Amino acid sequence: MSDNVASTMPAPHKISPEETGRTQDAGFAGKTAIAASVVALAYYAGAKLGFALTFQPHPIAVLWPPNALLLAGLLLTPPRTWWIILAAAFPAHCAAEMQGSVPPAMVLAWFASNCTQALLGAAMIRLLLRESPRFDSFNHALTFLLCGVVIAPLAASFLDVALLKAIGWGEGGYLQLVNMRFLSNALAALILVPLVLTWVQGGLRALRESSGAKRAEAAVLLLGLFLAGVFVFEHMYLDSSEAPGLLYAPLPFLLWAAVRFGPRAVTLGLLMTCALATWGAIHGNGPFVDHSPAADALSVQLFLLASGVSLFLFSSVMEEHKNDRRAARLSEQRALAVFRSSPDAMAIARMSDGAILDVNARWERLFGYSRDEALGRTSAELNMYANKRDRDAYMDLVRTCQGQNFEVEMQARDGTLHYILLSGERVPVDGTECLISAMHDITRLKSAEREADQQRVELMHLSRVAVLGELSGALAHELNQPLTAILSNAQTAQRLLAKDPLDLPELREILREIVGEDKRAGEIIRRLRALFRKDDTHFQVLDINSLVEEALTLAYGNLATRQIRIVQQLCQQPVLTRGDRVQLQQVLLNLIINACEAMDASPDSTRELTLRTEPLADGRAQIVVTDSGPGIPAPTLQKLFEPFFTTKTQGLGLGLSISRSIVAAHSGQILAHNNVGRGATFRIELPGAA
């Protein structure tokens, strides 16, 4: 039943990249259409407001919002959609201008100059900033002022007035009209563009996230600014001498807005001030009505531009400073959180005297001191370093900026020793040069390493014992020969002593032979004892010729029993290396025994073992062991040095693995390959003694 149901269900539709692209394009087109519609409506409303703020008979308003709103729309949209924004603004422009009985030629001329100003300002700002301007940055604010408030309006004003004069619309001189056109557009850009951008780029979110107290403060601020503006700009002045002083009445509220709320509130306050000042001047009230309408408009513009630019830059600097402080506090909080919760012990100490300024919880647990007990004291006063040498060495490394991953031995309050991997970094903290130390406890790791080293030593010793076990028969024969000679010579000496007269020359010769054979037996026993002992590794300068000769002496009996011919190709001059004599002899004995076993199946006449020593061109020393056996099969050659890999029925597969580890501990390498004709060759490369 379930199979039938499943078979009738439609397969899930997989969205192709083409469909995804079409969906994204449709969403982008929708957003662009909304943005274009909003700009068109704002442009129309701004034009109507501009007409309402016009000083007659000049056709130029104190504040002309359409250009500023168009510039804001371009800055909020991608450059590839700008033509759509401009096209959407054209019907709004025509609808607003036609209602004012403006000739069609002038309507088109003004739209051309308005678009020129918006495009020029948006292009320069995007070119310099690579993004929409942020007014919490002084650099962004200054760039916007230069490009959007000064250069673009000034360039468009010359074009606009030229078209105005060519068509014959309006009154006034060319430069006078350029000046008024420039000031009105600059003032609109200064107030409206930051206002639109800051509110669109997070203003509503900031309002929602602000506290009730912050909203109440903003309401009081706006109300106070409104009342001050009404008092200053809507008042009928009988005595013009009081007007300049009253102009400062809105300033405290605007400064309040700059300090507490940033550019968003400043531009809103400037807009309110501009509206009240212009409305009062148009209706003959306020401090700007002493002269002609053109002069009154100029006074309003200059007052608002002068105060607006200063307050706008001041608010941007304050906002940037606040952001820097917030970022610094956030960085400090994050650093403090990392410091407190770090799995490693951490401490901050003053470089000048080493006094501890702070420690984290892990440090307290590791060393047994509470934070209060540690603050103000030095590591020396707390007796934290197990020895002065470690502390002095680490401080020297820190002073040279190289105190990274330095192993020291430190002790806790109860005397427990800890092996610490210590790292330090010099950083300024509140103007004080400090050392931040991170202490990673590697006590368990060091214990494991010591245990592994001990096991490795035990394994090497057992391997040597195993090798000597294989040589036991030959070694017994080697010892039996001098002992037999000593016994025979002693018996002969007894017989000579029984004769009269004594043969003193022959007796001396017999005693000399006894001493020689005794030394020979003693040397064999000494070498055996050295191999059987579990001494610590002792590096010294060694002649590799002597190593080969000593190894051959121990293995001589085994070689003679197997009827293997020995070929020694030792370098005429000493070839020196630095290493442990016993461990390197163990490697040679292991290679010699393996070579002997490899030649067991070969005819007696072909059994030959060659040992060669030579210096290499790069200063290293080389020992070569070559046998005449059948060679090593290719699959076996690849696994030859792996632990527990063996081709012997009774072998453990540790001999060559241990040999490789010994040679590696001597900073050398051991290599194996088959010869061209027959047999195999092992090469031991060791560093020179220099």
XYZ file of C-alpha atoms in Angstrom:
690
model
C 0.000 0.000 0.000
C 2.745 2.411 0.961
C 4.651 1.621 -2.220
C 1.607 2.465 -4.351
C 1.040 5.730 -2.530
C 4.690 6.674 -2.867
C 4.674 5.881 -6.542
C 1.755 8.223 -7.205
C 3.261 11.178 -5.321
C 4.993 13.777 -7.500
C 8.749 13.950 -7.208
C 10.082 16.990 -5.337
C 10.933 19.836 -7.677
C 14.592 20.765 -7.699
C 15.274 24.475 -8.122
C 17.715 25.046 -10.936
C 20.334 27.818 -10.896
C 18.391 29.553 -13.698
C 15.203 29.582 -11.578
C 17.172 30.863 -8.565
C 18.598 33.652 -10.691
C 15.169 34.597 -12.003
C 13.808 34.688 -8.443
C 16.649 36.935 -7.306
C 16.184 39.203 -10.326
C 12.461 39.475 -9.608
C 13.154 40.442 -5.978
C 15.723 43.011 -7.026
C 13.342 44.490 -9.604
C 10.636 44.757 -6.949
C 12.915 46.591 -4.531
C 14.073 48.935 -7.300
C 10.469 49.746 -8.238
C 9.619 50.546 -4.622
C 12.724 52.746 -4.259
C 11.887 54.599 -7.489
C 8.308 55.195 -6.354
C 9.411 56.508 -2.960
C 11.944 58.857 -4.571
C 9.298 60.146 -6.990
C 6.840 60.906 -4.194
C 9.552 62.505 -2.044
C 10.740 64.560 -5.023
C 7.222 65.895 -5.629
C 6.669 66.693 -1.944
C 10.091 68.346 -1.744
C 9.349 70.520 -4.742
C 6.109 71.691 -3.196
C 7.950 72.481 0.038
C 10.609 74.372 -1.909
C 8.020 76.545 -3.566
C 6.529 77.296 -0.158
C 9.949 78.465 1.084
C 10.643 80.773 -1.886
C 11.364 84.479 -1.451
C 9.586 86.289 -4.269
C 10.170 87.551 -6.896
C 13.216 85.268 -7.290
C 12.357 81.741 -8.484
C 14.956 80.235 -6.131
C 13.986 78.904 -2.716
C 15.902 79.295 0.504
C 15.888 75.521 0.716
C 15.328 73.347 -2.375
C 14.686 69.758 -1.200
C 14.171 67.831 -4.508
C 17.868 67.748 -5.449
C 18.897 66.603 -1.955
C 16.212 63.906 -1.897
C 17.293 62.728 -5.348
C 20.921 62.582 -4.158
C 19.860 60.564 -1.092
C 17.941 58.147 -3.335
C 20.991 57.601 -5.555
C 23.260 57.009 -2.553
C 20.852 54.383 -1.178
C 20.572 52.397 -4.437
C 23.118 50.554 -6.628
C 24.605 52.656 -9.463
C 23.144 50.324 -12.110
C 19.614 51.437 -11.058
C 20.311 55.156 -11.028
C 18.758 55.678 -14.452
C 15.531 54.146 -13.117
C 15.542 56.518 -10.136
C 16.076 59.520 -12.409
C 13.373 58.364 -14.810
C 10.896 57.970 -11.927
C 11.694 61.498 -10.694
C 10.940 63.075 -14.077
C 7.092 62.821 -13.919
C 7.170 64.118 -10.328
C 9.329 67.040 -11.443
C 7.022 67.888 -14.323
C 3.899 67.633 -12.157
C 5.352 69.966 -9.506
C 6.804 72.550 -11.902
C 3.860 72.721 -14.267
C 1.586 73.727 -11.404
C 3.668 76.861 -10.903
C 3.155 78.125 -14.501
C 6.785 77.394 -15.352
C 7.566 77.282 -19.089
C 8.225 73.736 -20.431
C 11.750 74.697 -21.482
C 12.515 75.833 -17.960
C 11.002 72.646 -16.536
C 13.361 70.546 -18.656
C 16.322 72.823 -17.874
C 15.773 72.603 -14.152
C 15.410 68.804 -14.304
C 18.683 68.581 -16.218
C 20.515 70.707 -13.630
C 18.876 68.840 -10.723
C 19.946 65.464 -12.168
C 23.431 66.811 -12.835
C 23.836 67.841 -9.213
C 22.539 64.528 -7.828
C 24.553 62.358 -10.235
C 27.770 64.340 -9.779
C 27.514 64.272 -5.979
C 26.596 60.565 -5.797
C 29.328 59.539 -8.270
C 32.086 61.456 -6.445
C 31.029 60.134 -3.037
C 30.815 56.540 -4.258
C 34.156 56.876 -6.058
C 35.932 58.136 -2.942
C 34.203 56.056 -0.266
C 33.247 52.913 -2.263
C 29.968 52.886 -0.303
C 27.177 55.079 0.968
C 28.524 57.633 3.454
C 28.324 56.859 7.158
C 27.968 59.946 9.282
C 29.539 58.341 12.341
C 32.902 58.789 10.607
C 34.652 62.147 10.268
C 36.261 61.051 6.992
C 32.880 60.111 5.525
C 31.246 63.294 6.820
C 33.985 65.509 5.381
C 33.847 63.714 2.017
C 30.082 64.195 1.886
C 30.382 67.897 2.707
C 32.996 68.528 0.018
C 31.325 66.490 -2.733
C 27.612 66.602 -1.927
C 27.297 70.018 -0.271
C 29.959 72.107 -2.029
C 31.255 70.793 -5.376
C 28.118 69.231 -6.887
C 25.702 72.092 -5.961
C 28.219 74.708 -7.134
C 28.777 73.022 -10.509
C 25.043 72.503 -11.036
C 24.308 76.127 -10.075
C 26.385 77.511 -12.933
C 24.557 75.211 -15.357
C 21.158 76.008 -13.881
C 21.548 79.793 -13.960
C 23.012 79.652 -17.469
C 19.900 77.822 -18.631
C 17.770 80.262 -16.639
C 19.344 83.232 -18.383
C 19.183 81.595 -21.779
C 15.443 81.026 -21.403
C 14.911 84.443 -19.816
C 13.180 83.285 -16.669
C 13.591 85.070 -13.313
C 15.284 88.257 -12.218
C 18.688 89.160 -10.839
C 22.316 89.098 -11.909
C 24.086 85.918 -13.001
C 26.423 85.626 -10.036
C 23.686 86.639 -7.621
C 21.445 83.860 -8.908
C 24.362 81.356 -8.863
C 25.016 82.307 -5.266
C 21.375 81.891 -4.198
C 20.979 78.663 -6.200
C 24.152 77.238 -4.695
C 23.270 78.166 -1.132
C 19.746 76.771 -1.326
C 20.895 73.449 -2.753
C 23.875 73.217 -0.399
C 21.644 73.877 2.605
C 19.150 71.248 1.462
C 21.927 68.676 0.906
C 23.443 69.435 4.311
C 20.178 68.937 6.178
C 18.133 66.397 4.191
C 20.671 63.879 2.819
C 22.181 62.941 6.232
C 18.688 62.943 7.712
C 17.362 60.479 5.119
C 20.459 58.269 5.121
C 20.811 58.021 8.886
C 17.147 57.168 9.424
C 17.034 54.655 6.569
C 20.347 53.060 7.657
C 19.183 52.088 11.138
C 17.412 55.079 12.611
C 14.103 53.301 13.138
C 15.846 50.287 14.638
C 17.790 52.525 17.010
C 14.550 54.231 18.013
C 12.892 50.885 18.744
C 15.875 49.601 20.714
C 16.352 52.780 22.760
C 15.194 52.872 26.369
C 12.196 54.819 27.642
C 14.480 57.307 29.335
C 16.334 57.916 26.075
C 13.097 58.524 24.192
C 11.888 60.897 26.888
C 15.171 62.802 26.681
C 14.823 63.075 22.896
C 11.256 64.364 23.260
C 12.345 67.011 25.768
C 15.196 68.005 23.466
C 12.950 68.468 20.419
C 10.325 70.322 22.412
C 12.935 72.681 23.858
C 14.436 73.271 20.422
C 10.990 73.977 18.957
C 10.112 76.452 21.681
C 13.486 78.188 21.358
C 13.046 78.373 17.574
C 9.546 79.795 17.863
C 10.764 82.381 20.335
C 13.726 83.447 18.185
C 12.383 83.168 14.634
C 8.669 83.916 15.053
C 9.157 87.002 17.245
C 8.522 90.519 16.000
C 11.668 92.478 16.876
C 11.190 96.129 17.734
C 14.852 96.610 18.634
C 17.214 94.925 16.172
C 20.080 95.038 18.693
C 18.632 92.119 20.623
C 18.401 89.845 17.594
C 22.087 88.659 17.429
C 22.105 87.500 21.027
C 18.865 85.565 20.686
C 20.270 83.620 17.725
C 22.254 81.544 20.230
C 19.101 80.280 21.948
C 18.744 77.091 19.792
C 22.498 76.333 20.056
C 22.432 74.516 23.449
C 19.726 72.190 22.178
C 21.642 71.477 18.965
C 24.812 70.760 20.953
C 22.773 68.542 23.236
C 21.580 66.640 20.150
C 25.144 66.322 18.795
C 26.596 64.980 22.035
C 23.784 62.653 23.065
C 22.175 61.519 19.811
C 24.637 62.116 16.952
C 24.192 63.309 13.345
C 20.685 61.845 13.079
C 19.336 64.187 15.760
C 21.465 67.129 14.613
C 20.063 67.033 11.072
C 16.532 66.695 12.437
C 17.144 69.698 14.702
C 18.633 71.683 11.826
C 15.591 70.891 9.689
C 13.298 72.173 12.430
C 15.434 75.296 12.878
C 15.560 75.882 9.131
C 11.786 75.562 8.789
C 11.111 77.951 11.657
C 13.726 80.522 10.523
C 12.548 80.487 6.904
C 8.877 80.616 7.798
C 9.459 83.516 10.150
C 11.558 85.438 7.579
C 8.969 84.921 4.830
C 6.279 86.301 7.104
C 8.368 89.248 8.284
C 9.308 87.880 11.710
C 12.637 86.943 13.264
C 16.106 88.443 13.035
C 16.391 88.224 9.209
C 13.892 90.857 8.031
C 15.893 94.057 8.036
C 16.695 94.100 4.310
C 15.318 93.044 0.924
C 13.837 89.548 0.408
C 17.014 88.405 -1.354
C 19.171 89.659 1.505
C 16.836 88.077 4.041
C 17.056 84.729 2.251
C 20.843 85.026 2.121
C 21.003 85.740 5.846
C 18.913 82.675 6.656
C 21.048 80.460 4.405
C 24.384 81.671 5.732
C 23.230 81.330 9.339
C 21.983 77.790 8.830
C 24.984 76.695 6.736
C 27.545 78.092 9.171
C 25.921 76.569 12.215
C 24.903 73.376 10.373
C 28.359 72.507 9.019
C 29.985 73.064 12.405
C 27.379 71.029 14.273
C 27.372 68.291 11.621
C 31.153 67.815 11.768
C 31.115 68.055 15.559
C 28.395 65.383 15.812
C 30.311 63.102 13.406
C 33.470 63.425 15.488
C 31.508 62.742 18.677
C 29.804 59.709 17.127
C 33.110 58.377 15.821
C 34.604 58.847 19.271
C 31.663 57.000 20.824
C 32.037 54.148 18.339
C 35.755 53.941 19.047
C 35.061 53.828 22.770
C 32.362 51.203 22.278
C 34.703 49.140 20.101
C 37.478 49.512 22.667
C 35.143 48.476 25.484
C 33.882 45.537 23.441
C 37.437 44.515 22.619
C 38.388 44.806 26.277
C 35.355 42.782 27.312
C 36.150 40.087 24.774
C 39.806 40.042 25.792
C 38.796 39.892 29.443
C 36.349 37.057 28.716
C 39.085 35.142 26.890
C 41.503 35.885 29.720
C 39.080 34.740 32.422
C 37.834 31.614 30.645
C 41.105 30.493 29.069
C 41.887 26.794 29.655
C 45.493 27.847 30.205
C 46.739 29.733 33.233
C 47.272 33.408 32.378
C 48.767 36.322 34.263
C 49.405 40.012 33.583
C 52.511 41.494 35.185
C 54.053 44.966 35.084
C 57.315 44.942 33.135
C 59.002 47.550 35.300
C 58.951 45.559 38.551
C 57.244 42.251 37.684
C 54.271 42.899 39.968
C 51.245 40.783 39.080
C 48.261 42.898 38.009
C 45.751 40.140 37.262
C 45.405 36.358 36.994
C 42.644 34.086 35.750
C 40.823 31.247 37.509
C 42.988 28.542 35.913
C 46.111 30.236 37.295
C 44.581 30.216 40.788
C 43.764 26.499 40.560
C 47.148 25.578 39.113
C 49.367 27.405 41.604
C 47.117 27.447 44.670
C 47.146 31.235 45.250
C 43.980 33.300 45.223
C 43.789 36.360 42.992
C 43.882 38.704 45.980
C 47.002 36.983 47.317
C 48.785 37.270 43.967
C 47.990 40.893 43.074
C 50.893 43.251 43.655
C 53.412 40.461 44.255
C 56.031 39.099 41.877
C 56.639 35.525 40.778
C 59.900 35.616 42.744
C 58.068 36.628 45.918
C 55.608 33.783 45.365
C 58.552 31.424 44.719
C 56.872 30.135 41.581
C 59.944 29.205 39.538
C 61.578 25.939 40.539
C 64.988 27.404 39.711
C 66.324 30.867 39.043
C 67.897 29.765 35.778
C 64.503 29.126 34.166
C 63.121 32.469 35.304
C 66.130 34.478 34.141
C 66.260 32.668 30.804
C 62.584 33.303 30.145
C 62.794 36.994 31.084
C 65.755 37.410 28.735
C 63.720 35.911 25.929
C 60.781 38.201 26.707
C 62.990 41.303 26.684
C 64.172 40.321 23.204
C 60.555 39.650 22.081
C 61.235 35.907 21.672
C 59.433 34.506 24.720
C 57.245 31.971 22.935
C 56.705 28.323 23.920
C 59.497 28.247 26.461
C 59.585 25.217 28.764
C 60.114 26.022 32.428
C 59.679 24.170 35.669
C 57.366 25.961 38.122
C 56.060 25.060 41.530
C 52.710 25.569 43.199
C 52.067 26.875 46.675
C 52.209 23.334 48.142
C 55.525 22.605 46.422
C 54.059 20.548 43.564
C 56.222 20.865 40.467
C 54.642 21.622 37.110
C 56.252 21.580 33.703
C 54.929 24.673 31.933
C 54.998 25.659 28.275
C 55.269 29.402 28.762
C 54.539 32.139 26.237
C 54.745 35.871 26.827
C 53.811 39.006 24.968
C 54.637 42.597 25.859
C 51.608 44.869 25.502
C 50.694 48.314 26.855
C 47.799 48.222 29.342
C 46.419 51.639 30.283
C 49.737 53.220 29.326
C 51.798 50.717 31.357
C 54.138 48.262 29.655
C 52.966 44.829 30.769
C 53.783 41.194 30.157
C 50.878 38.846 29.440
C 51.955 35.260 30.133
C 50.103 32.145 28.999
C 51.076 28.979 30.899
C 50.124 25.618 29.429
C 50.568 22.780 31.900
C 52.450 19.938 30.172
C 53.248 17.955 33.328
C 51.295 14.920 32.174
C 52.806 15.175 28.721
C 56.326 15.336 30.132
C 55.569 12.353 32.393
C 54.297 10.437 29.379
C 57.415 11.415 27.430
C 59.668 10.259 30.267
C 57.779 6.994 30.491
C 58.034 6.551 26.715
C 61.772 7.315 26.826
C 62.211 4.787 29.629
C 60.305 2.181 27.681
C 62.370 2.954 24.607
C 65.565 2.484 26.615
C 64.229 -0.793 28.006
C 63.281 -1.932 24.519
C 66.712 -1.058 23.132
C 68.342 -2.916 25.999
C 66.187 -5.995 25.434
C 66.989 -5.795 21.748
C 70.721 -5.751 22.555
C 70.281 -8.713 24.883
C 68.445 -10.546 22.102
C 71.261 -9.801 19.668
C 73.855 -11.014 22.159
C 71.714 -14.079 22.756
C 72.002 -14.925 19.089
C 75.769 -14.451 19.375
C 76.075 -16.406 22.626
C 77.487 -19.535 21.038
C 80.086 -17.663 19.050
C 80.936 -15.453 22.034
C 81.410 -18.533 24.230
C 83.792 -19.894 21.626
C 85.621 -16.574 21.527
C 86.051 -16.613 25.303
C 86.984 -20.286 25.369
C 89.990 -19.730 23.116
C 91.907 -17.308 25.405
C 90.885 -19.266 28.504
C 92.181 -22.498 26.950
C 95.407 -20.773 25.966
C 95.803 -19.374 29.497
C 95.258 -22.839 31.005
C 97.698 -24.493 28.591
C 100.389 -21.887 29.210
C 99.912 -22.097 32.979
C 100.342 -25.893 32.917
C 103.483 -25.520 30.801
C 104.832 -22.963 33.256
C 104.234 -25.425 36.125
C 106.265 -28.087 34.324
C 109.069 -25.641 33.642
C 109.180 -24.680 37.315
C 109.688 -28.376 38.215
C 112.844 -28.585 36.088
C 116.264 -27.654 37.304
C 117.786 -25.409 36.142
C 114.872 -23.012 35.254
C 114.477 -21.857 31.643
C 113.807 -18.223 32.501
C 113.510 -16.881 28.915
C 110.849 -19.448 27.997
C 109.038 -18.895 31.313
C 108.929 -15.164 30.628
C 107.484 -15.825 27.151
C 104.801 -18.105 28.633
C 103.829 -15.478 31.203
C 103.686 -12.837 28.457
C 101.281 -15.043 26.460
C 99.135 -15.584 29.570
C 98.879 -11.817 30.101
C 97.989 -11.256 26.442
C 95.267 -13.920 26.424
C 93.902 -12.568 29.688
C 93.668 -9.074 28.195
C 91.952 -10.526 25.147
C 89.348 -12.277 27.299
C 88.951 -9.186 29.473
C 88.340 -6.984 26.423
C 85.617 -9.339 25.171
C 83.989 -9.359 28.618
C 84.266 -5.553 28.864
C 82.514 -5.064 25.561
C 79.826 -7.555 26.511
C 79.261 -5.793 29.828
C 78.960 -2.459 28.015
C 76.270 -3.896 25.768
C 74.430 -5.541 28.667
C 74.377 -2.393 30.830
C 71.400 0.035 30.788
C 73.427 3.216 31.002
C 72.060 6.642 30.065
C 72.763 7.860 26.565
C 76.258 9.339 26.440
C 77.187 11.281 23.319
C 80.873 11.609 22.521
C 83.151 11.994 19.524
C 83.606 8.582 17.876
C 85.670 7.214 15.024
C 83.358 5.105 12.854
C 86.312 2.886 11.900
C 86.625 1.898 15.564
C 82.881 1.240 15.771
C 83.093 -1.164 12.823
C 86.130 -2.961 14.200
C 84.581 -3.383 17.644
C 81.339 -4.700 16.172
C 83.247 -7.172 14.005
C 85.218 -8.346 17.036
C 82.000 -9.216 18.859
C 80.502 -10.886 15.786
C 83.683 -12.589 14.623
C 82.816 -15.993 16.047
C 79.401 -15.961 14.384
C 80.936 -14.953 11.075
C 83.583 -17.648 11.305
C 81.007 -20.315 12.169
C 78.906 -19.384 9.121
C 82.061 -19.324 6.950
C 81.465 -15.721 5.866
C 84.361 -13.803 4.417
C 84.783 -10.315 5.847
C 85.854 -7.442 3.597
C 86.766 -4.229 5.439
C 87.010 -1.076 3.308
C 87.754 1.401 6.049
C 88.753 4.964 5.293
C 92.483 5.558 5.730
C 91.857 8.683 7.805
C 89.625 8.884 10.863
C 85.996 9.642 10.043
C 84.438 11.220 13.106
C 80.841 11.442 14.272
C 79.158 12.290 17.541
C 77.013 9.657 19.231
C 76.539 6.939 21.822
C 79.056 4.124 21.298
C 76.913 1.301 22.681
C 73.775 2.274 20.721
C 75.648 2.582 17.415
C 77.368 -0.772 18.028
C 73.907 -2.245 18.609
C 72.821 -0.983 15.180
C 75.905 -2.440 13.498
C 75.542 -5.795 15.258
C 71.896 -5.989 14.211
C 72.785 -5.294 10.572
C 75.654 -7.818 10.665
C 73.462 -10.574 12.133
C 70.700 -9.878 9.590
C 73.270 -10.047 6.801
C 74.577 -13.361 8.111
C 71.065 -14.839 8.246
C 70.325 -13.530 4.736
C 73.344 -15.468 3.397
C 72.533 -18.798 5.120
C 70.991 -20.196 1.922
C 73.885 -19.025 -0.266
C 76.822 -21.342 -1.160
C 79.739 -21.091 1.239
C 82.051 -19.763 -1.450
C 79.816 -16.765 -2.181
C 79.209 -15.618 1.380
C 80.825 -12.240 1.725
C 80.141 -9.346 4.103
C 81.547 -5.930 3.203
C 81.797 -3.042 5.641
C 82.852 0.331 4.283
C 83.349 3.688 5.937
C 83.707 7.019 4.168
C 83.107 10.743 4.647
C 80.359 12.371 2.580
C 80.659 15.631 0.701
C 78.412 17.540 3.116
C 80.551 16.636 6.143
C 78.548 13.614 7.288
C 79.953 10.166 7.974
C 78.697 6.976 6.324
C 78.866 3.276 7.213
C 77.867 0.822 4.481
C 77.014 -2.831 5.195
C 76.686 -5.042 2.078
C 75.888 -8.758 1.930
C 75.904 -11.244 -0.942
C 72.556 -12.840 -0.184
C 69.460 -13.073 -2.399
C 68.380 -9.483 -1.682
C 65.174 -8.144 -0.197
C 61.801 -8.682 -1.960
C 60.231 -5.403 -3.122
C 57.105 -5.657 -0.883
C 59.330 -6.399 2.107
C 61.691 -3.519 1.299
C 58.869 -0.997 1.707
C 57.953 -2.298 5.202
C 61.450 -3.140 6.377
C 61.700 -0.541 9.150
C 58.099 -0.771 10.378
C 57.659 -2.001 13.982
C 56.733 -5.667 14.402
C 57.322 -6.443 10.731
C 59.568 -9.487 10.315
C 60.258 -12.313 7.894
C 61.817 -14.508 10.613
C 59.761 -17.271 12.202
C 61.083 -16.430 15.671
C 61.555 -12.673 15.194
C 59.628 -9.853 16.836
C 60.202 -7.313 14.071
C 61.799 -4.743 16.369
C 65.486 -4.884 15.412
C 65.448 -2.650 12.354
C 62.724 -0.419 13.832
C 64.849 0.211 16.913
C 67.921 0.701 14.737
C 66.133 3.382 12.752
C 65.008 5.157 15.944
C 68.584 5.071 17.296
C 69.999 6.536 14.089
C 67.221 9.160 14.006
C 68.064 10.130 17.601
C 71.609 10.729 16.327
C 70.179 13.100 13.648
C 71.016 10.577 10.949
C 69.210 8.173 8.666
C 69.407 4.510 7.710
C 68.564 3.408 4.170
C 68.286 0.038 2.448
C 68.306 -1.017 -1.191
C 69.039 -4.086 -3.299
C 72.285 -4.354 -5.194
C 72.396 -4.590 -8.983
C 73.816 -8.119 -9.023
C 72.985 -9.795 -5.766
C 72.616 -8.993 -2.126
C 71.414 -5.918 -0.292
C 73.063 -2.798 1.122
C 72.295 -0.829 4.270
C 73.688 2.688 4.583
C 73.970 4.520 7.893
C 74.450 8.278 7.483
C 75.488 10.178 10.607
C 76.294 13.861 11.155
C 79.926 14.844 11.391
C 81.557 15.623 14.716
C 82.149 19.291 13.858
